Amino acid sequence: MPDTPLAADLNAPFRFEYDPATLRYGPDAVRSLDTELDAQGDDRALVVCGATVGETPAVMDPVREGLGDQLAGVFAKTTPAKRLGTAYDGLERFREVDADCLVAVGGGSSLDVAKIISILAATDRDPAAVGQAFVDSGTIAVPETELPPIVAVPTTLAGADLSIVAGVTAVPDTCPVDEPTSGGVGDPKLMPAAVCYDPELIATTPRSVLAASAMNGFDKGIETLCAANSTPITDATASRGLGLLTDGLLALGNGDDDPWVYQSLTRGIMLVQYGISRADGTTLSLIHAFGHGLTRTYEVQQGAAHAVIAPHALSYLFEQVDGRRSLLADALGVGEASDPAAAVVDRVNDVVTTLGLPTRLRDVDGPDREAFPEVADAVLEDAFMANVPSELEPTRKDIVSVLESAW
């Protein structure tokens, strides 16, 4: 056996416990939503989406057609803020139309709000009590009873679909807080019952939105391969998914509008997500921790934060540890390079610049340099740091150095 890091992986024990959603893929797959609801045993669906998606016929017409008589109503009021008050309003609509399931159409915000609606629909606690408990604990208790199921219909590439977590924000008009307070919920029950991946719906999303969302999903694949808790199963799906995403994103950035581009992107984001959100944890790590540190108290958009930080975080990673650089290089289509670490960083840079995304922190609505130590503390405290390669021991100085290099 060759003496390489990859060969050493063959002897590493692992346990893989995963209960994913049913996956449907295909052009026009959304027009079969009624058959998926039948398979899940559901009858009346409330569609949850944002106002823009709700007013986009290219998205909503096939969704309505696909649901047919099983469409109970539409709640088109989600926002990127993912407010708890929005979920309260959604719950009222859910009960008003006598729905028994939710169809979340759009990006991660709509899916997260749908998850909170599902939790609220299954609990007997009144909104005021839920809001107070959220303020006190930073989370919402998931009841032991069965939750109304969710079918996700993504229109972006953020990769929030195969997930057992949801983010939520409390604001003064619905909760006893003086300023917006963010938190999250995590439970295996929050995994959608099904996800409908339709490349024709992805193609309706403006390119600028797709490009911004893409880096979040793209980085999930990168982190999955170098995470301390990677498995051969997630290696396989992330590697194949990264290859498809790389080809699709470079083509998208170069203006190619052929159907294969959206098919490649949709299959790629589906694959990189598979298995990364499990009952025993997630494979997200260093880049997402940086993203959280940059976005939780600043206005920088998550995809922009990922675009700026990913090449610098990877350079730091490879300076310190192997980081499974050869496996990453193969997945990104640069496996023949003499220096796989440099090739990986260059490839990620190519994706960022081709998509027209920002490459410097000074060009986004993020922190000033004086705030870097504070951001570094937030990065180091982020839960995803538990998944960095076991040999990596980041310090505050290291994190500040990465931020400085991205400035």
mmCIF file of C-alpha atoms in Angstrom:
data_model
loop_
_atom_site.group_PDB
_atom_site.id
_atom_site.type_symbol
_atom_site.label_atom_id
_atom_site.label_comp_id
_atom_site.label_asym_id
_atom_site.label_seq_id
_atom_site.Cartn_x
_atom_site.Cartn_y
_atom_site.Cartn_z
ATOM 1 C CA MET A 1 0.000 0.000 0.000
ATOM 2 C CA PRO A 2 1.428 3.448 -0.893
ATOM 3 C CA ASP A 3 2.433 5.604 2.071
ATOM 4 C CA THR A 4 0.053 8.534 1.452
ATOM 5 C CA PRO A 5 -2.564 10.364 3.554
ATOM 6 C CA LEU A 6 -5.295 8.833 1.380
ATOM 7 C CA ALA A 7 -3.964 5.335 2.021
ATOM 8 C CA ALA A 8 -3.981 6.016 5.750
ATOM 9 C CA ASP A 9 -7.686 6.853 5.463
ATOM 10 C CA LEU A 10 -8.421 3.267 4.440
ATOM 11 C CA ASN A 11 -7.695 2.077 7.968
ATOM 12 C CA ALA A 12 -9.789 4.742 9.728
ATOM 13 C CA PRO A 13 -12.967 3.422 11.408
ATOM 14 C CA PHE A 14 -16.172 5.383 11.008
ATOM 15 C CA ARG A 15 -19.886 5.295 11.802
ATOM 16 C CA PHE A 16 -22.395 6.814 9.403
ATOM 17 C CA GLU A 17 -25.921 7.389 10.718
ATOM 18 C CA TYR A 18 -28.109 9.333 8.333
ATOM 19 C CA ASP A 19 -31.830 9.633 7.636
ATOM 20 C CA PRO A 20 -32.055 11.856 4.566
ATOM 21 C CA ALA A 21 -34.999 13.229 2.656
ATOM 22 C CA THR A 22 -36.388 11.489 -0.380
ATOM 23 C CA LEU A 23 -34.616 13.065 -3.367
ATOM 24 C CA ARG A 24 -36.369 13.850 -6.649
ATOM 25 C CA TYR A 25 -34.311 15.239 -9.512
ATOM 26 C CA GLY A 26 -35.082 16.177 -13.079
ATOM 27 C CA PRO A 27 -36.099 18.947 -15.456
ATOM 28 C CA ASP A 28 -39.748 19.727 -14.700
ATOM 29 C CA ALA A 29 -39.572 17.577 -11.553
ATOM 30 C CA VAL A 30 -41.604 20.204 -9.709
ATOM 31 C CA ARG A 31 -44.607 19.355 -11.856
ATOM 32 C CA SER A 32 -44.712 15.991 -10.041
ATOM 33 C CA LEU A 33 -45.146 17.480 -6.587
ATOM 34 C CA ASP A 34 -48.594 15.908 -6.308
ATOM 35 C CA THR A 35 -47.167 12.412 -6.697
ATOM 36 C CA GLU A 36 -44.554 13.146 -4.033
ATOM 37 C CA LEU A 37 -47.217 14.353 -1.619
ATOM 38 C CA ASP A 38 -49.183 11.192 -2.368
ATOM 39 C CA ALA A 39 -46.096 9.101 -1.606
ATOM 40 C CA GLN A 40 -45.617 10.957 1.672
ATOM 41 C CA GLY A 41 -49.295 10.562 2.594
ATOM 42 C CA ASP A 42 -50.045 14.303 2.592
ATOM 43 C CA ASP A 43 -53.132 16.029 1.192
ATOM 44 C CA ARG A 44 -53.039 19.794 1.667
ATOM 45 C CA ALA A 45 -49.874 21.840 1.205
ATOM 46 C CA LEU A 46 -49.119 25.399 2.268
ATOM 47 C CA VAL A 47 -46.442 26.858 -0.016
ATOM 48 C CA VAL A 48 -43.925 28.962 1.948
ATOM 49 C CA CYS A 49 -41.782 31.402 -0.025
ATOM 50 C CA GLY A 50 -40.571 34.989 -0.256
ATOM 51 C CA ALA A 51 -42.462 37.788 -1.964
ATOM 52 C CA THR A 52 -40.196 37.793 -5.035
ATOM 53 C CA VAL A 53 -40.570 34.053 -5.604
ATOM 54 C CA GLY A 54 -44.298 34.321 -4.932
ATOM 55 C CA GLU A 55 -44.603 36.899 -7.707
ATOM 56 C CA THR A 56 -42.458 34.985 -10.208
ATOM 57 C CA PRO A 57 -44.719 33.032 -12.614
ATOM 58 C CA ALA A 58 -41.793 30.991 -13.951
ATOM 59 C CA VAL A 59 -41.488 29.468 -10.472
ATOM 60 C CA MET A 60 -44.999 29.552 -9.085
ATOM 61 C CA ASP A 61 -46.890 28.380 -12.175
ATOM 62 C CA PRO A 62 -45.175 24.959 -12.282
ATOM 63 C CA VAL A 63 -45.422 24.692 -8.472
ATOM 64 C CA ARG A 64 -49.156 25.364 -8.611
ATOM 65 C CA GLU A 65 -49.556 22.975 -11.519
ATOM 66 C CA GLY A 66 -47.523 20.311 -9.756
ATOM 67 C CA LEU A 67 -49.587 20.507 -6.586
ATOM 68 C CA GLY A 68 -52.937 20.762 -8.322
ATOM 69 C CA ASP A 69 -55.832 20.182 -5.932
ATOM 70 C CA GLN A 70 -53.351 19.598 -3.100
ATOM 71 C CA LEU A 71 -52.426 23.294 -3.007
ATOM 72 C CA ALA A 72 -54.144 24.629 0.115
ATOM 73 C CA GLY A 73 -52.635 28.104 0.001
ATOM 74 C CA VAL A 74 -49.541 30.276 -0.369
ATOM 75 C CA PHE A 75 -47.639 32.181 2.332
ATOM 76 C CA ALA A 76 -45.264 34.501 0.439
ATOM 77 C CA LYS A 77 -43.797 36.557 3.280
ATOM 78 C CA THR A 78 -40.429 35.050 4.202
ATOM 79 C CA THR A 79 -37.349 37.285 4.249
ATOM 80 C CA PRO A 80 -33.597 36.705 4.685
ATOM 81 C CA ALA A 81 -34.036 37.878 8.292
ATOM 82 C CA LYS A 82 -35.927 34.645 9.112
ATOM 83 C CA ARG A 83 -37.947 36.325 11.840
ATOM 84 C CA LEU A 84 -39.864 34.373 14.431
ATOM 85 C CA GLY A 85 -42.789 36.733 13.882
ATOM 86 C CA THR A 86 -42.914 35.658 10.232
ATOM 87 C CA ALA A 87 -43.250 32.055 11.375
ATOM 88 C CA TYR A 88 -46.119 33.087 13.676
ATOM 89 C CA ASP A 89 -47.889 34.604 10.663
ATOM 90 C CA GLY A 90 -47.156 31.481 8.656
ATOM 91 C CA LEU A 91 -48.621 29.327 11.411
ATOM 92 C CA GLU A 92 -51.816 31.363 11.295
ATOM 93 C CA ARG A 93 -52.013 30.838 7.531
ATOM 94 C CA PHE A 94 -51.239 27.114 7.924
ATOM 95 C CA ARG A 95 -54.184 26.713 10.275
ATOM 96 C CA GLU A 96 -56.450 28.981 8.245
ATOM 97 C CA VAL A 97 -56.157 26.800 5.111
ATOM 98 C CA ASP A 98 -56.208 23.556 7.106
ATOM 99 C CA ALA A 99 -52.875 22.384 5.677
ATOM 100 C CA ASP A 100 -51.149 19.174 6.738
ATOM 101 C CA CYS A 101 -47.733 19.798 5.151
ATOM 102 C CA LEU A 102 -45.460 22.601 3.957
ATOM 103 C CA VAL A 103 -43.763 23.107 0.592
ATOM 104 C CA ALA A 104 -40.811 25.502 1.000
ATOM 105 C CA VAL A 105 -39.906 27.159 -2.312
ATOM 106 C CA GLY A 106 -36.809 29.332 -2.695
ATOM 107 C CA GLY A 107 -33.598 29.572 -0.675
ATOM 108 C CA GLY A 108 -32.560 28.712 2.846
ATOM 109 C CA SER A 109 -34.622 31.490 4.418
ATOM 110 C CA SER A 110 -37.919 30.046 3.230
ATOM 111 C CA LEU A 111 -36.931 26.549 4.292
ATOM 112 C CA ASP A 112 -35.869 27.738 7.752
ATOM 113 C CA VAL A 113 -39.123 29.630 8.270
ATOM 114 C CA ALA A 114 -41.083 26.569 7.107
ATOM 115 C CA LYS A 115 -39.234 24.491 9.711
ATOM 116 C CA ILE A 116 -40.152 26.934 12.466
ATOM 117 C CA ILE A 117 -43.788 26.906 11.301
ATOM 118 C CA SER A 118 -43.693 23.117 11.463
ATOM 119 C CA ILE A 119 -42.394 23.204 15.043
ATOM 120 C CA LEU A 120 -44.989 25.779 16.107
ATOM 121 C CA ALA A 121 -47.796 23.771 14.496
ATOM 122 C CA ALA A 122 -46.845 20.725 16.572
ATOM 123 C CA THR A 123 -46.514 22.480 19.935
ATOM 124 C CA ASP A 124 -49.267 23.496 22.326
ATOM 125 C CA ARG A 125 -47.323 26.504 23.657
ATOM 126 C CA ASP A 126 -48.600 29.979 22.821
ATOM 127 C CA PRO A 127 -46.375 32.344 20.767
ATOM 128 C CA ALA A 128 -45.523 34.541 23.751
ATOM 129 C CA ALA A 129 -44.171 31.556 25.689
ATOM 130 C CA VAL A 130 -42.199 30.335 22.673
ATOM 131 C CA GLY A 131 -40.738 33.806 22.170
ATOM 132 C CA GLN A 132 -39.705 34.158 25.799
ATOM 133 C CA ALA A 133 -38.107 30.708 25.821
ATOM 134 C CA PHE A 134 -36.221 31.556 22.623
ATOM 135 C CA VAL A 135 -34.872 34.758 24.141
ATOM 136 C CA ASP A 136 -33.816 32.886 27.283
ATOM 137 C CA SER A 137 -32.208 29.890 25.570
ATOM 138 C CA GLY A 138 -31.396 30.940 21.991
ATOM 139 C CA THR A 139 -33.409 28.033 20.611
ATOM 140 C CA ILE A 140 -36.929 26.639 20.245
ATOM 141 C CA ALA A 141 -37.820 23.299 21.791
ATOM 142 C CA VAL A 142 -38.880 20.666 19.252
ATOM 143 C CA PRO A 143 -41.900 18.740 20.597
ATOM 144 C CA GLU A 144 -41.834 14.979 20.880
ATOM 145 C CA THR A 145 -44.942 14.723 18.707
ATOM 146 C CA GLU A 146 -44.706 14.302 14.940
ATOM 147 C CA LEU A 147 -44.133 17.517 12.984
ATOM 148 C CA PRO A 148 -46.001 18.488 9.809
ATOM 149 C CA PRO A 149 -43.681 17.328 7.013
ATOM 150 C CA ILE A 150 -41.826 19.662 4.677
ATOM 151 C CA VAL A 151 -41.065 19.257 0.991
ATOM 152 C CA ALA A 152 -38.244 21.566 -0.102
ATOM 153 C CA VAL A 153 -38.078 23.029 -3.604
ATOM 154 C CA PRO A 154 -34.761 24.943 -3.852
ATOM 155 C CA THR A 155 -34.230 27.757 -6.331
ATOM 156 C CA THR A 156 -30.701 28.701 -5.207
ATOM 157 C CA LEU A 157 -27.385 26.917 -4.686
ATOM 158 C CA ALA A 158 -26.871 27.685 -0.988
ATOM 159 C CA GLY A 159 -27.288 24.015 -0.067
ATOM 160 C CA ALA A 160 -29.668 24.365 2.863
ATOM 161 C CA ASP A 161 -32.003 21.593 1.772
ATOM 162 C CA LEU A 162 -30.629 18.402 3.352
ATOM 163 C CA SER A 163 -30.357 19.897 6.800
ATOM 164 C CA ILE A 164 -31.626 19.257 10.323
ATOM 165 C CA VAL A 165 -31.090 22.826 11.503
ATOM 166 C CA ALA A 166 -32.884 26.150 11.105
ATOM 167 C CA GLY A 167 -31.877 29.699 11.927
ATOM 168 C CA VAL A 168 -34.330 32.207 13.394
ATOM 169 C CA THR A 169 -34.251 35.803 14.626
ATOM 170 C CA ALA A 170 -36.364 37.460 17.328
ATOM 171 C CA VAL A 171 -37.192 41.162 16.995
ATOM 172 C CA PRO A 172 -38.820 43.557 19.475
ATOM 173 C CA ASP A 173 -42.297 43.506 17.884
ATOM 174 C CA THR A 174 -42.735 39.772 18.586
ATOM 175 C CA CYS A 175 -40.385 38.977 21.473
ATOM 176 C CA PRO A 176 -39.188 40.625 24.695
ATOM 177 C CA VAL A 177 -35.886 41.853 23.221
ATOM 178 C CA ASP A 178 -34.408 45.324 22.797
ATOM 179 C CA GLU A 179 -32.672 44.480 19.525
ATOM 180 C CA PRO A 180 -32.702 41.590 17.013
ATOM 181 C CA THR A 181 -31.510 38.351 18.591
ATOM 182 C CA SER A 182 -30.482 35.365 16.480
ATOM 183 C CA GLY A 183 -30.511 31.698 17.398
ATOM 184 C CA GLY A 184 -31.056 28.280 15.920
ATOM 185 C CA VAL A 185 -32.828 24.982 16.211
ATOM 186 C CA GLY A 186 -31.364 21.566 15.481
ATOM 187 C CA ASP A 187 -33.173 18.236 15.492
ATOM 188 C CA PRO A 188 -33.350 15.207 13.159
ATOM 189 C CA LYS A 189 -37.092 15.862 12.845
ATOM 190 C CA LEU A 190 -36.283 19.007 10.858
ATOM 191 C CA MET A 191 -34.912 17.040 7.917
ATOM 192 C CA PRO A 192 -37.373 17.611 5.041
ATOM 193 C CA ALA A 193 -39.464 14.623 4.060
ATOM 194 C CA ALA A 194 -38.495 15.204 0.432
ATOM 195 C CA VAL A 195 -36.488 17.607 -1.727
ATOM 196 C CA CYS A 196 -37.448 18.307 -5.324
ATOM 197 C CA TYR A 197 -34.391 19.369 -7.344
ATOM 198 C CA ASP A 198 -35.532 20.922 -10.628
ATOM 199 C CA PRO A 199 -32.787 22.525 -12.770
ATOM 200 C CA GLU A 200 -35.407 24.497 -14.698
ATOM 201 C CA LEU A 201 -36.419 26.244 -11.478
ATOM 202 C CA ILE A 202 -32.771 26.929 -10.623
ATOM 203 C CA ALA A 203 -32.455 28.544 -14.064
ATOM 204 C CA THR A 204 -35.194 31.073 -13.226
ATOM 205 C CA THR A 205 -33.074 32.605 -10.450
ATOM 206 C CA PRO A 206 -31.100 35.724 -11.446
ATOM 207 C CA ARG A 207 -27.439 34.963 -12.078
ATOM 208 C CA SER A 208 -26.268 37.384 -9.406
ATOM 209 C CA VAL A 209 -28.355 35.565 -6.795
ATOM 210 C CA LEU A 210 -27.156 32.153 -7.989
ATOM 211 C CA ALA A 211 -23.536 33.296 -7.922
ATOM 212 C CA ALA A 212 -23.833 34.631 -4.374
ATOM 213 C CA SER A 213 -25.568 31.499 -3.101
ATOM 214 C CA ALA A 214 -23.189 29.193 -4.950
ATOM 215 C CA MET A 215 -20.147 29.818 -2.786
ATOM 216 C CA ASN A 216 -21.992 28.683 0.324
ATOM 217 C CA GLY A 217 -22.850 25.356 -1.295
ATOM 218 C CA PHE A 218 -19.491 25.028 -3.056
ATOM 219 C CA ASP A 219 -17.603 25.503 0.210
ATOM 220 C CA LYS A 220 -19.726 22.816 1.872
ATOM 221 C CA GLY A 221 -18.229 20.318 -0.544
ATOM 222 C CA ILE A 222 -14.690 21.554 0.098
ATOM 223 C CA GLU A 223 -15.073 21.395 3.865
ATOM 224 C CA THR A 224 -16.675 17.958 3.742
ATOM 225 C CA LEU A 225 -13.558 16.470 2.157
ATOM 226 C CA CYS A 226 -11.122 17.902 4.719
ATOM 227 C CA ALA A 227 -13.332 17.696 7.831
ATOM 228 C CA ALA A 228 -12.163 15.632 10.794
ATOM 229 C CA ASN A 229 -15.422 13.653 10.655
ATOM 230 C CA SER A 230 -15.441 12.938 6.933
ATOM 231 C CA THR A 231 -16.422 9.431 5.840
ATOM 232 C CA PRO A 232 -15.892 7.442 2.636
ATOM 233 C CA ILE A 233 -19.571 8.046 1.852
ATOM 234 C CA THR A 234 -19.355 11.811 2.124
ATOM 235 C CA ASP A 235 -15.987 11.717 0.321
ATOM 236 C CA ALA A 236 -17.687 10.106 -2.655
ATOM 237 C CA THR A 237 -20.698 12.389 -2.822
ATOM 238 C CA ALA A 238 -18.748 15.592 -2.129
ATOM 239 C CA SER A 239 -16.040 14.731 -4.676
ATOM 240 C CA ARG A 240 -18.524 14.068 -7.447
ATOM 241 C CA GLY A 241 -20.609 17.084 -6.430
ATOM 242 C CA LEU A 242 -17.603 19.415 -6.430
ATOM 243 C CA GLY A 243 -16.648 18.296 -9.911
ATOM 244 C CA LEU A 244 -20.132 19.054 -11.223
ATOM 245 C CA LEU A 245 -20.309 22.373 -9.367
ATOM 246 C CA THR A 246 -16.889 23.488 -10.591
ATOM 247 C CA ASP A 247 -17.751 22.868 -14.243
ATOM 248 C CA GLY A 248 -21.184 24.430 -13.874
ATOM 249 C CA LEU A 249 -20.055 27.511 -11.960
ATOM 250 C CA LEU A 250 -17.224 28.303 -14.364
ATOM 251 C CA ALA A 251 -19.660 27.961 -17.273
ATOM 252 C CA LEU A 252 -22.262 30.106 -15.496
ATOM 253 C CA GLY A 253 -19.691 32.804 -14.785
ATOM 254 C CA ASN A 254 -18.641 32.784 -18.440
ATOM 255 C CA GLY A 255 -22.216 33.415 -19.547
ATOM 256 C CA ASP A 256 -23.155 29.909 -20.710
ATOM 257 C CA ASP A 257 -26.940 29.528 -20.472
ATOM 258 C CA ASP A 258 -27.204 25.992 -21.831
ATOM 259 C CA PRO A 259 -29.488 23.595 -19.905
ATOM 260 C CA TRP A 260 -26.511 21.364 -19.013
ATOM 261 C CA VAL A 261 -25.131 24.177 -16.842
ATOM 262 C CA TYR A 262 -28.164 24.199 -14.552
ATOM 263 C CA GLN A 263 -28.394 20.419 -14.605
ATOM 264 C CA SER A 264 -24.754 20.187 -13.515
ATOM 265 C CA LEU A 265 -25.241 22.801 -10.796
ATOM 266 C CA THR A 266 -28.396 21.157 -9.460
ATOM 267 C CA ARG A 267 -26.903 17.669 -9.329
ATOM 268 C CA GLY A 268 -23.720 19.078 -7.824
ATOM 269 C CA ILE A 269 -25.407 20.921 -4.960
ATOM 270 C CA MET A 270 -27.565 17.876 -4.246
ATOM 271 C CA LEU A 271 -24.516 15.633 -3.971
ATOM 272 C CA VAL A 272 -22.304 17.892 -1.844
ATOM 273 C CA GLN A 273 -25.126 18.150 0.703
ATOM 274 C CA TYR A 274 -25.686 14.423 1.016
ATOM 275 C CA GLY A 275 -24.655 13.162 4.421
ATOM 276 C CA ILE A 276 -23.202 16.414 5.743
ATOM 277 C CA SER A 277 -26.106 17.027 8.150
ATOM 278 C CA ARG A 278 -26.465 14.025 10.411
ATOM 279 C CA ALA A 279 -27.746 13.321 13.905
ATOM 280 C CA ASP A 280 -24.148 13.074 15.157
ATOM 281 C CA GLY A 281 -22.996 16.312 13.557
ATOM 282 C CA THR A 282 -22.101 18.057 10.340
ATOM 283 C CA THR A 283 -18.952 18.180 8.206
ATOM 284 C CA LEU A 284 -18.972 21.976 7.926
ATOM 285 C CA SER A 285 -15.885 23.505 9.487
ATOM 286 C CA LEU A 286 -13.303 26.249 8.963
ATOM 287 C CA ILE A 287 -14.773 28.293 6.090
ATOM 288 C CA HIS A 288 -18.281 28.278 7.512
ATOM 289 C CA ALA A 289 -16.929 29.288 10.926
ATOM 290 C CA PHE A 290 -15.287 32.289 9.254
ATOM 291 C CA GLY A 291 -18.546 33.000 7.451
ATOM 292 C CA HIS A 292 -20.453 33.012 10.727
ATOM 293 C CA GLY A 293 -17.908 35.267 12.372
ATOM 294 C CA LEU A 294 -18.176 37.759 9.513
ATOM 295 C CA THR A 295 -21.962 37.782 9.097
ATOM 296 C CA ARG A 296 -23.456 37.463 12.555
ATOM 297 C CA THR A 297 -22.730 41.066 13.512
ATOM 298 C CA TYR A 298 -22.043 42.630 10.098
ATOM 299 C CA GLU A 299 -24.118 43.246 6.972
ATOM 300 C CA VAL A 300 -21.899 41.233 4.618
ATOM 301 C CA GLN A 301 -23.907 38.622 2.709
ATOM 302 C CA GLN A 302 -23.017 34.998 3.504
ATOM 303 C CA GLY A 303 -22.043 34.090 -0.072
ATOM 304 C CA ALA A 304 -19.837 37.175 -0.370
ATOM 305 C CA ALA A 305 -18.136 36.329 2.925
ATOM 306 C CA HIS A 306 -17.433 32.811 1.664
ATOM 307 C CA ALA A 307 -16.121 34.087 -1.650
ATOM 308 C CA VAL A 308 -13.669 36.442 0.027
ATOM 309 C CA ILE A 309 -12.455 34.140 2.769
ATOM 310 C CA ALA A 310 -12.318 30.679 1.154
ATOM 311 C CA PRO A 311 -8.990 31.008 -0.743
ATOM 312 C CA HIS A 312 -7.248 32.541 2.292
ATOM 313 C CA ALA A 313 -8.686 30.015 4.750
ATOM 314 C CA LEU A 314 -7.511 27.185 2.480
ATOM 315 C CA SER A 315 -4.036 28.690 2.136
ATOM 316 C CA TYR A 316 -3.789 28.809 5.919
ATOM 317 C CA LEU A 317 -5.099 25.243 6.221
ATOM 318 C CA PHE A 318 -2.524 23.878 3.765
ATOM 319 C CA GLU A 319 0.306 25.772 5.459
ATOM 320 C CA GLN A 320 -0.506 23.969 8.709
ATOM 321 C CA VAL A 321 -1.685 20.468 7.702
ATOM 322 C CA ASP A 322 -2.145 18.241 4.676
ATOM 323 C CA GLY A 323 -5.868 19.024 4.554
ATOM 324 C CA ARG A 324 -6.426 16.134 2.101
ATOM 325 C CA ARG A 325 -5.152 18.435 -0.610
ATOM 326 C CA SER A 326 -4.712 15.680 -3.191
ATOM 327 C CA LEU A 327 -8.316 14.516 -2.803
ATOM 328 C CA LEU A 328 -9.515 18.102 -3.106
ATOM 329 C CA ALA A 329 -7.378 18.687 -6.177
ATOM 330 C CA ASP A 330 -8.835 15.603 -7.859
ATOM 331 C CA ALA A 331 -12.388 16.718 -7.035
ATOM 332 C CA LEU A 332 -11.774 20.196 -8.447
ATOM 333 C CA GLY A 333 -10.256 18.867 -11.669
ATOM 334 C CA VAL A 334 -6.631 19.849 -10.971
ATOM 335 C CA GLY A 335 -5.328 16.519 -9.725
ATOM 336 C CA GLU A 336 -2.393 16.503 -12.165
ATOM 337 C CA ALA A 337 -0.823 19.626 -10.646
ATOM 338 C CA SER A 338 2.643 19.249 -9.122
ATOM 339 C CA ASP A 339 1.554 21.370 -6.137
ATOM 340 C CA PRO A 340 -2.002 20.254 -5.273
ATOM 341 C CA ALA A 341 -2.413 22.779 -2.437
ATOM 342 C CA ALA A 342 -1.618 25.749 -4.664
ATOM 343 C CA ALA A 343 -3.766 24.268 -7.428
ATOM 344 C CA VAL A 344 -6.765 23.970 -5.092
ATOM 345 C CA VAL A 345 -6.433 27.584 -3.947
ATOM 346 C CA ASP A 346 -6.037 28.783 -7.541
ATOM 347 C CA ARG A 347 -9.076 26.779 -8.623
ATOM 348 C CA VAL A 348 -11.237 28.263 -5.892
ATOM 349 C CA ASN A 349 -9.967 31.717 -6.843
ATOM 350 C CA ASP A 350 -10.907 31.000 -10.461
ATOM 351 C CA VAL A 351 -14.477 30.137 -9.434
ATOM 352 C CA VAL A 352 -14.785 33.290 -7.304
ATOM 353 C CA THR A 353 -13.445 35.671 -9.939
ATOM 354 C CA THR A 354 -15.306 34.032 -12.837
ATOM 355 C CA LEU A 355 -18.571 34.451 -10.927
ATOM 356 C CA GLY A 356 -17.744 38.106 -10.382
ATOM 357 C CA LEU A 357 -17.835 37.789 -6.597
ATOM 358 C CA PRO A 358 -15.852 40.050 -4.232
ATOM 359 C CA THR A 359 -12.294 39.044 -3.405
ATOM 360 C CA ARG A 360 -11.396 41.517 -0.630
ATOM 361 C CA LEU A 361 -12.956 42.169 2.768
ATOM 362 C CA ARG A 362 -12.543 45.903 2.300
ATOM 363 C CA ASP A 363 -15.010 45.711 -0.608
ATOM 364 C CA VAL A 364 -17.920 44.221 1.349
ATOM 365 C CA ASP A 365 -20.043 45.405 4.284
ATOM 366 C CA GLY A 366 -17.887 43.625 6.815
ATOM 367 C CA PRO A 367 -15.655 44.552 9.732
ATOM 368 C CA ASP A 368 -12.885 47.124 9.752
ATOM 369 C CA ARG A 369 -9.398 45.851 10.518
ATOM 370 C CA GLU A 370 -9.642 47.077 14.110
ATOM 371 C CA ALA A 371 -12.453 44.561 14.679
ATOM 372 C CA PHE A 372 -10.466 41.537 13.452
ATOM 373 C CA PRO A 373 -9.550 40.274 16.961
ATOM 374 C CA GLU A 374 -13.226 40.351 17.928
ATOM 375 C CA VAL A 375 -14.184 38.483 14.729
ATOM 376 C CA ALA A 376 -11.407 35.970 15.388
ATOM 377 C CA ASP A 377 -12.856 35.218 18.807
ATOM 378 C CA ALA A 378 -16.274 34.580 17.216
ATOM 379 C CA VAL A 379 -14.691 32.263 14.637
ATOM 380 C CA LEU A 380 -12.817 30.269 17.281
ATOM 381 C CA GLU A 381 -15.989 29.924 19.374
ATOM 382 C CA ASP A 382 -18.099 28.736 16.451
ATOM 383 C CA ALA A 383 -19.365 25.160 16.809
ATOM 384 C CA PHE A 384 -18.138 24.230 13.316
ATOM 385 C CA MET A 385 -14.513 24.629 14.442
ATOM 386 C CA ALA A 386 -14.878 21.249 16.132
ATOM 387 C CA ASN A 387 -14.734 19.677 12.647
ATOM 388 C CA VAL A 388 -11.419 21.117 11.446
ATOM 389 C CA PRO A 389 -8.677 18.537 10.780
ATOM 390 C CA SER A 390 -7.540 17.074 14.091
ATOM 391 C CA GLU A 391 -3.923 18.253 13.642
ATOM 392 C CA LEU A 392 -5.001 21.866 13.081
ATOM 393 C CA GLU A 393 -4.809 24.059 16.197
ATOM 394 C CA PRO A 394 -5.979 27.550 15.203
ATOM 395 C CA THR A 395 -5.137 30.507 17.433
ATOM 396 C CA ARG A 396 -6.533 33.999 17.592
ATOM 397 C CA LYS A 397 -3.362 35.233 15.907
ATOM 398 C CA ASP A 398 -3.848 32.700 13.083
ATOM 399 C CA ILE A 399 -7.428 33.782 12.438
ATOM 400 C CA VAL A 400 -6.521 37.469 12.476
ATOM 401 C CA SER A 401 -3.728 36.696 10.002
ATOM 402 C CA VAL A 402 -6.226 35.056 7.621
ATOM 403 C CA LEU A 403 -8.527 38.082 7.897
ATOM 404 C CA GLU A 404 -5.577 40.391 7.226
ATOM 405 C CA SER A 405 -4.636 38.429 4.116
ATOM 406 C CA ALA A 406 -8.246 38.742 2.913
ATOM 407 C CA TRP A 407 -8.389 42.473 3.602
#
